[in-house]
Amino acid sequence: MPVSAPVLSAAPKGSLVDFRLTPAEIAGRVEETIRKERELLDEVAQEESPMLANVIAPLGHFSASLAVEGGVASLLGSVAVDEEARGAGNQAKKLKADFEIERTMREDVYKVVRAVYDNKDEMDKLDPEDRRLVEKMELKHRRAGLLLSSEKREQLRDIKKRESVLEVDFRKCINDEDARLLFSRDELEGLPEDYFNGRETEDHDGEAKYVVTSKYPDYIPLMKYAKRESTRKAMLIADENRCPDNIPRLQELVKLRLEQAQLLGYNTYSEYALEVLMAKTPQAALDMEEDLLAR
């Protein structure tokens, strides 16, 4: 597919996002959004009277815009048929991830966010939703290491950038995996007729066998409807053994996440991750599981 060709032929009717993007446009739109937000960050950091309206609201607005553009890029990096488009989507995803690190670790921006957070008179006037927005934004910057020494912040920045690379490469490996299994019609007993419509076949010892991949459109119906245990088992094993190159990535990522959490003062990465979730603590999550098991 040439660079100028659209990745998708048409945007869904009524969609807020135009998915008809060329590979060049995928990264370009993320880059443009980052450029605009970087300008905004520079402006916000100069505010002499930080308030919800001139600091928190514009930061929240542009954060949402970046999330949309990054989401489109991430989606196309996973599902675009064209390999060049997938590559552009993954590259744009890396750009967004790197900028997220830069954005949340800007000390000058955190100072004005913190000024709003510490302004009791201002906070008391806010409704619960706006107050929550301020609290979440302050916490996000603090969890990014803004209270650490400059030396530890640089160490944390390097860790997070490496994590970002590993995470994108991990997902890319999964998306690009092309495991192919061959099954006879009998081995696929139970699958609906439309599962076979247009499906590729290969000759195997004089018998036509259907090509099945570990991609979700093939995997999920087979695991749900195939009657033969041996067929489901073969598919499960193939799926669980995808991308052996991801094993060292995962091992490194686990190590880096522990280093990240401990730099920020947490004992484990689970403590860090759960702090902003409903459970709040690892012990609360374990208690919930124990409670469910006892029922």
GROMACS .gro file of N, CA and C in nm, residues 7 12 97 121 201 237:
model
   18
    7VAL      N    1  -0.558   0.429   0.536
    7VAL     CA    2  -0.548   0.304   0.610
    7VAL      C    3  -0.682   0.234   0.613
   12PRO      N    4  -1.636   0.564   1.044
   12PRO     CA    5  -1.772   0.527   1.081
   12PRO      C    6  -1.862   0.649   1.086
   97ALA      N    7   0.410   0.808   2.454
   97ALA     CA    8   0.458   0.758   2.583
   97ALA      C    9   0.576   0.841   2.633
  121ASP      N   10  -0.856   2.813   4.998
  121ASP     CA   11  -0.972   2.895   4.961
  121ASP      C   12  -1.025   2.856   4.823
  201THR      N   13  -0.697  -2.268   0.281
  201THR     CA   14  -0.668  -2.409   0.305
  201THR      C   15  -0.532  -2.445   0.248
  237ILE      N   16  -0.224  -2.405   2.341
  237ILE     CA   17  -0.078  -2.417   2.353
  237ILE      C   18  -0.010  -2.321   2.255
   0.00000   0.00000   0.00000
